[in-house]
Amino acid sequence: AQSVTQLDSQVPVFEEAPVELRCNYSSSVSVYLFWYVQYPNQGLQLLLKYLSGSTLVKGINGFEAEFNKSQTSFHLRKPSVHISDTAEYFCAVKENFGNEKLTFGTGTRLTIIP
Amino acid sequence: NAGVTQTPKFQVLKTGQSMTLQCAQDMNHEYMSWYRQDPGMGLRLIHYSVGAGITDQGEVPNGYNVSRSTTEDFPLRLLSAAPSQTSVYFCASRQGLTYYEQYFGPGTRLTVT
């Protein structure tokens, strides 16, 4: 069974500084990886996904993530954050084959300090 | 397109009461799912459907029923509410076998007293 670990529950960052949100996963088979963002009192929105191919994936709002198979990681990065990036970020994993189950991490709350 | 819609937005139930959370999508998506979100636990899959008439259990199905009579609708039923079902419930849909982006509804905040 797959699992996802987001090591940081809260990350405060100054505006215009870079940020990295960490995600590690565990699975016995190949996986697809996702990052979702949840703004206050809203549903989740897909930021980016890794299905196959290039390990560096670019998403919306200037975010990118790198799939590292040897370290089973899929860290999310942004070179310069804005106040509008304040939200909760969820990493998720799905096995390539099998059922519909999308396993989410516990989330990282990103707070941007003006 | 309205995307994925959920009703109600908020609900308070007493222990033992029943209710149905509504979910509808207008994107003609085959796959629909229900998740619950609890503090510190991320989202957990309750039930899902891969098409009209086909449903299956997710990670935490106990206490919930679903059915899928149309492509558009996927209601979630609580037969006898318990305080442990206090949570935020999200419905999601996606297009089909090779499309992995899930579209989420705005959520229903349920409190069971």
Tab-separated table of C-alpha atoms in Angstrom:
chain	number	residue	atom	x	y	z
A	1	ALA	CA	0.000	0.000	0.000
A	2	GLN	CA	1.189	3.482	-0.798
A	3	SER	CA	1.780	6.240	1.751
A	4	VAL	CA	2.802	9.898	1.687
A	5	THR	CA	4.752	11.883	4.250
A	6	GLN	CA	4.831	15.642	4.359
A	7	LEU	CA	7.467	16.405	6.926
A	8	ASP	CA	6.521	20.017	7.609
A	9	SER	CA	3.054	20.838	8.898
A	10	GLN	CA	3.693	24.588	8.765
A	11	VAL	CA	6.182	26.649	6.763
A	12	PRO	CA	6.492	30.432	7.268
A	13	VAL	CA	8.324	32.274	4.497
A	14	PHE	CA	9.009	35.945	3.824
A	15	GLU	CA	7.441	37.423	0.719
A	16	GLU	CA	9.665	37.132	-2.382
A	17	ALA	CA	11.830	34.450	-0.715
A	18	PRO	CA	12.125	30.939	-2.175
A	19	VAL	CA	10.276	28.003	-0.666
A	20	GLU	CA	10.488	24.212	-0.747
A	21	LEU	CA	7.722	21.983	0.570
A	22	ARG	CA	8.873	18.435	1.128
A	23	CYS	CA	7.054	15.258	0.161
A	24	ASN	CA	8.234	11.651	0.440
A	25	TYR	CA	6.245	8.640	-0.647
A	26	SER	CA	6.334	4.898	-0.232
A	27	SER	CA	5.013	2.332	-2.696
A	28	SER	CA	5.942	-1.120	-3.957
A	29	VAL	CA	4.947	-0.244	-7.531
A	30	SER	CA	5.306	2.699	-9.900
A	31	VAL	CA	3.256	5.720	-8.978
A	32	TYR	CA	1.807	8.965	-10.229
A	33	LEU	CA	2.463	11.998	-8.044
A	34	PHE	CA	0.476	15.182	-7.521
A	35	TRP	CA	0.522	18.456	-5.638
A	36	TYR	CA	-2.773	20.116	-4.775
A	37	VAL	CA	-3.385	23.535	-3.223
A	38	GLN	CA	-6.294	24.439	-0.947
A	39	TYR	CA	-7.064	28.099	-0.357
A	40	PRO	CA	-9.080	28.948	2.775
A	41	ASN	CA	-12.646	27.603	2.699
A	42	GLN	CA	-12.244	26.183	-0.788
A	43	GLY	CA	-11.809	22.800	-2.419
A	44	LEU	CA	-8.524	21.457	-3.712
A	45	GLN	CA	-6.990	22.567	-7.002
A	46	LEU	CA	-4.313	20.688	-8.927
A	47	LEU	CA	-0.942	22.502	-9.001
A	48	LEU	CA	1.037	19.954	-10.991
A	49	LYS	CA	1.427	16.245	-11.662
A	50	TYR	CA	4.102	13.735	-12.559
A	51	LEU	CA	2.957	10.806	-14.687
A	52	SER	CA	6.113	9.891	-16.622
A	53	GLY	CA	8.944	11.425	-18.611
A	54	SER	CA	10.899	14.455	-17.438
A	55	THR	CA	11.431	14.425	-13.702
A	56	LEU	CA	11.099	18.213	-13.459
A	57	VAL	CA	7.470	19.194	-13.644
A	58	LYS	CA	6.186	22.736	-13.971
A	59	GLY	CA	2.757	23.733	-12.722
A	60	ILE	CA	0.540	26.724	-12.284
A	61	ASN	CA	1.380	29.901	-10.366
A	62	GLY	CA	5.138	29.457	-10.879
A	63	PHE	CA	5.463	26.227	-8.897
A	64	GLU	CA	7.587	23.283	-9.951
A	65	ALA	CA	8.435	19.891	-8.489
A	66	GLU	CA	11.121	17.310	-9.075
A	67	PHE	CA	10.523	13.574	-8.975
A	68	ASN	CA	13.442	11.706	-7.430
A	69	LYS	CA	12.894	7.980	-7.699
A	70	SER	CA	15.968	6.943	-5.703
A	71	GLN	CA	14.969	9.147	-2.773
A	72	THR	CA	11.222	8.560	-3.305
A	73	SER	CA	10.638	12.286	-3.086
A	74	PHE	CA	8.546	14.852	-4.925
A	75	HIS	CA	9.414	18.216	-3.386
A	76	LEU	CA	7.549	21.363	-4.429
A	77	ARG	CA	9.454	24.594	-5.050
A	78	LYS	CA	8.852	28.212	-5.949
A	79	PRO	CA	11.707	30.698	-6.411
A	80	SER	CA	9.796	33.740	-5.127
A	81	VAL	CA	6.560	33.548	-3.153
A	82	HIS	CA	3.725	36.054	-2.950
A	83	ILE	CA	1.091	36.786	-0.342
A	84	SER	CA	-1.441	35.057	-2.579
A	85	ASP	CA	0.454	31.756	-2.150
A	86	THR	CA	-0.768	31.501	1.441
A	87	ALA	CA	-2.645	28.191	1.457
A	88	GLU	CA	-2.422	24.559	2.441
A	89	TYR	CA	-0.532	22.268	0.077
A	90	PHE	CA	-1.138	18.543	-0.249
A	91	CYS	CA	1.073	15.942	-1.871
A	92	ALA	CA	-0.729	12.863	-3.216
A	93	VAL	CA	0.213	9.549	-4.804
A	94	LYS	CA	-1.647	7.032	-6.910
A	95	GLU	CA	-0.417	3.623	-8.036
A	96	ASN	CA	-0.048	3.350	-11.817
A	97	PHE	CA	-2.337	0.365	-11.951
A	98	GLY	CA	-5.072	-0.742	-9.646
A	99	ASN	CA	-7.913	1.010	-7.945
A	100	GLU	CA	-8.962	4.626	-7.753
A	101	LYS	CA	-7.299	5.329	-4.429
A	102	LEU	CA	-5.452	8.638	-4.274
A	103	THR	CA	-3.469	8.804	-1.034
A	104	PHE	CA	-2.897	12.271	0.400
A	105	GLY	CA	-0.298	13.559	2.790
A	106	THR	CA	-1.369	15.456	5.887
A	107	GLY	CA	-0.698	18.825	4.283
A	108	THR	CA	1.700	21.745	4.726
A	109	ARG	CA	0.351	25.143	5.645
A	110	LEU	CA	2.373	27.815	3.842
A	111	THR	CA	2.232	31.248	5.449
A	112	ILE	CA	3.758	34.210	3.640
A	113	ILE	CA	5.125	36.946	5.862
A	114	PRO	CA	4.967	40.458	4.343
B	1	ASN	CA	-19.586	24.933	-16.688
B	2	ALA	CA	-20.329	24.903	-12.969
B	3	GLY	CA	-17.767	22.118	-12.437
B	4	VAL	CA	-18.385	20.080	-9.286
B	5	THR	CA	-21.131	21.358	-7.014
B	6	GLN	CA	-21.977	20.203	-3.503
B	7	THR	CA	-24.944	20.873	-1.263
B	8	PRO	CA	-25.377	21.783	1.498
B	9	LYS	CA	-22.337	23.873	2.443
B	10	PHE	CA	-22.909	23.417	6.168
B	11	GLN	CA	-24.973	20.915	8.141
B	12	VAL	CA	-25.481	20.097	11.795
B	13	LEU	CA	-26.936	16.706	12.684
B	14	LYS	CA	-27.813	14.970	15.915
B	15	THR	CA	-26.412	11.522	16.583
B	16	GLY	CA	-28.549	8.900	14.862
B	17	GLN	CA	-30.034	11.190	12.231
B	18	SER	CA	-29.626	10.420	8.561
B	19	MET	CA	-28.898	12.684	5.652
B	20	THR	CA	-27.635	12.792	2.094
B	21	LEU	CA	-24.810	14.975	0.849
B	22	GLN	CA	-25.377	15.917	-2.754
B	23	CYS	CA	-22.696	16.058	-5.450
B	24	ALA	CA	-23.140	16.868	-9.121
B	25	GLN	CA	-20.765	17.524	-12.014
B	26	ASP	CA	-21.490	18.858	-15.487
B	27	MET	CA	-18.233	17.841	-17.184
B	28	ASN	CA	-19.395	14.353	-18.233
B	29	HIS	CA	-16.675	12.795	-16.088
B	30	GLU	CA	-16.716	9.038	-15.640
B	31	TYR	CA	-14.998	8.868	-12.272
B	32	MET	CA	-16.404	10.402	-9.092
B	33	SER	CA	-15.187	10.114	-5.508
B	34	TRP	CA	-16.016	11.173	-1.982
B	35	TYR	CA	-13.322	12.189	0.496
B	36	ARG	CA	-13.381	13.346	4.077
B	37	GLN	CA	-10.867	15.828	5.432
B	38	ASP	CA	-9.944	15.791	9.106
B	39	PRO	CA	-7.341	17.964	10.852
B	40	GLY	CA	-3.871	16.493	10.636
B	41	MET	CA	-5.016	13.569	8.476
B	42	GLY	CA	-5.223	14.913	4.949
B	43	LEU	CA	-8.002	13.586	2.736
B	44	ARG	CA	-9.213	10.007	2.915
B	45	LEU	CA	-11.222	8.228	0.251
B	46	ILE	CA	-14.674	7.055	1.360
B	47	HIS	CA	-16.276	5.640	-1.819
B	48	TYR	CA	-15.779	6.048	-5.517
B	49	SER	CA	-17.514	5.278	-8.796
B	50	VAL	CA	-16.034	4.531	-12.222
B	51	GLY	CA	-19.322	5.034	-14.043
B	52	ALA	CA	-23.102	4.975	-13.681
B	53	GLY	CA	-24.175	1.890	-11.768
B	54	ILE	CA	-20.648	1.054	-10.545
B	55	THR	CA	-19.364	1.940	-7.077
B	56	ASP	CA	-16.627	0.665	-4.804
B	57	GLN	CA	-15.289	1.213	-1.317
B	58	GLY	CA	-12.356	3.411	-0.485
B	59	GLU	CA	-10.231	3.641	2.624
B	60	VAL	CA	-12.934	4.614	5.173
B	61	PRO	CA	-16.340	3.375	3.871
B	62	ASN	CA	-18.015	2.359	7.143
B	63	GLY	CA	-21.135	4.358	7.971
B	64	TYR	CA	-21.572	5.677	4.427
B	65	ASN	CA	-23.543	4.501	1.398
B	66	VAL	CA	-23.364	5.657	-2.205
B	67	SER	CA	-25.117	5.005	-5.473
B	68	ARG	CA	-24.581	6.303	-9.011
B	69	SER	CA	-27.712	6.217	-11.123
B	70	THR	CA	-26.563	8.936	-13.542
B	71	THR	CA	-23.207	10.179	-14.801
B	72	GLU	CA	-23.812	13.591	-13.237
B	73	ASP	CA	-24.809	12.743	-9.660
B	74	PHE	CA	-23.054	10.893	-6.849
B	75	PRO	CA	-24.831	11.340	-3.496
B	76	LEU	CA	-23.309	10.240	-0.196
B	77	ARG	CA	-25.684	8.918	2.463
B	78	LEU	CA	-25.115	8.813	6.198
B	79	LEU	CA	-27.620	6.308	7.548
B	80	SER	CA	-27.119	6.954	11.272
B	81	ALA	CA	-24.796	9.852	11.968
B	82	ALA	CA	-22.115	9.562	14.648
B	83	PRO	CA	-19.854	12.253	16.174
B	84	SER	CA	-16.882	10.526	14.485
B	85	GLN	CA	-18.371	11.583	11.152
B	86	THR	CA	-17.876	15.259	11.967
B	87	SER	CA	-15.653	16.349	9.089
B	88	VAL	CA	-15.421	18.291	5.860
B	89	TYR	CA	-16.573	16.229	2.900
B	90	PHE	CA	-15.296	16.755	-0.617
B	91	CYS	CA	-16.651	15.322	-3.814
B	92	ALA	CA	-14.306	15.021	-6.793
B	93	SER	CA	-14.531	13.916	-10.403
B	94	ARG	CA	-12.143	13.122	-13.214
B	95	GLN	CA	-12.532	12.396	-16.885
B	96	GLY	CA	-11.514	8.777	-17.338
B	97	LEU	CA	-8.854	6.128	-17.285
B	98	THR	CA	-5.920	8.201	-18.536
B	99	TYR	CA	-6.871	11.590	-17.143
B	100	TYR	CA	-5.641	11.902	-13.589
B	101	GLU	CA	-6.565	15.456	-12.690
B	102	GLN	CA	-9.323	15.416	-10.102
B	103	TYR	CA	-11.705	18.366	-9.889
B	104	PHE	CA	-12.923	19.044	-6.375
B	105	GLY	CA	-16.146	20.571	-5.173
B	106	PRO	CA	-16.168	23.329	-2.522
B	107	GLY	CA	-16.939	20.922	0.316
B	108	THR	CA	-19.638	20.297	2.922
B	109	ARG	CA	-18.822	20.985	6.566
B	110	LEU	CA	-20.740	18.475	8.696
B	111	THR	CA	-21.029	18.571	12.481
B	112	VAL	CA	-22.626	15.704	14.383
B	113	THR	CA	-23.544	16.449	17.995
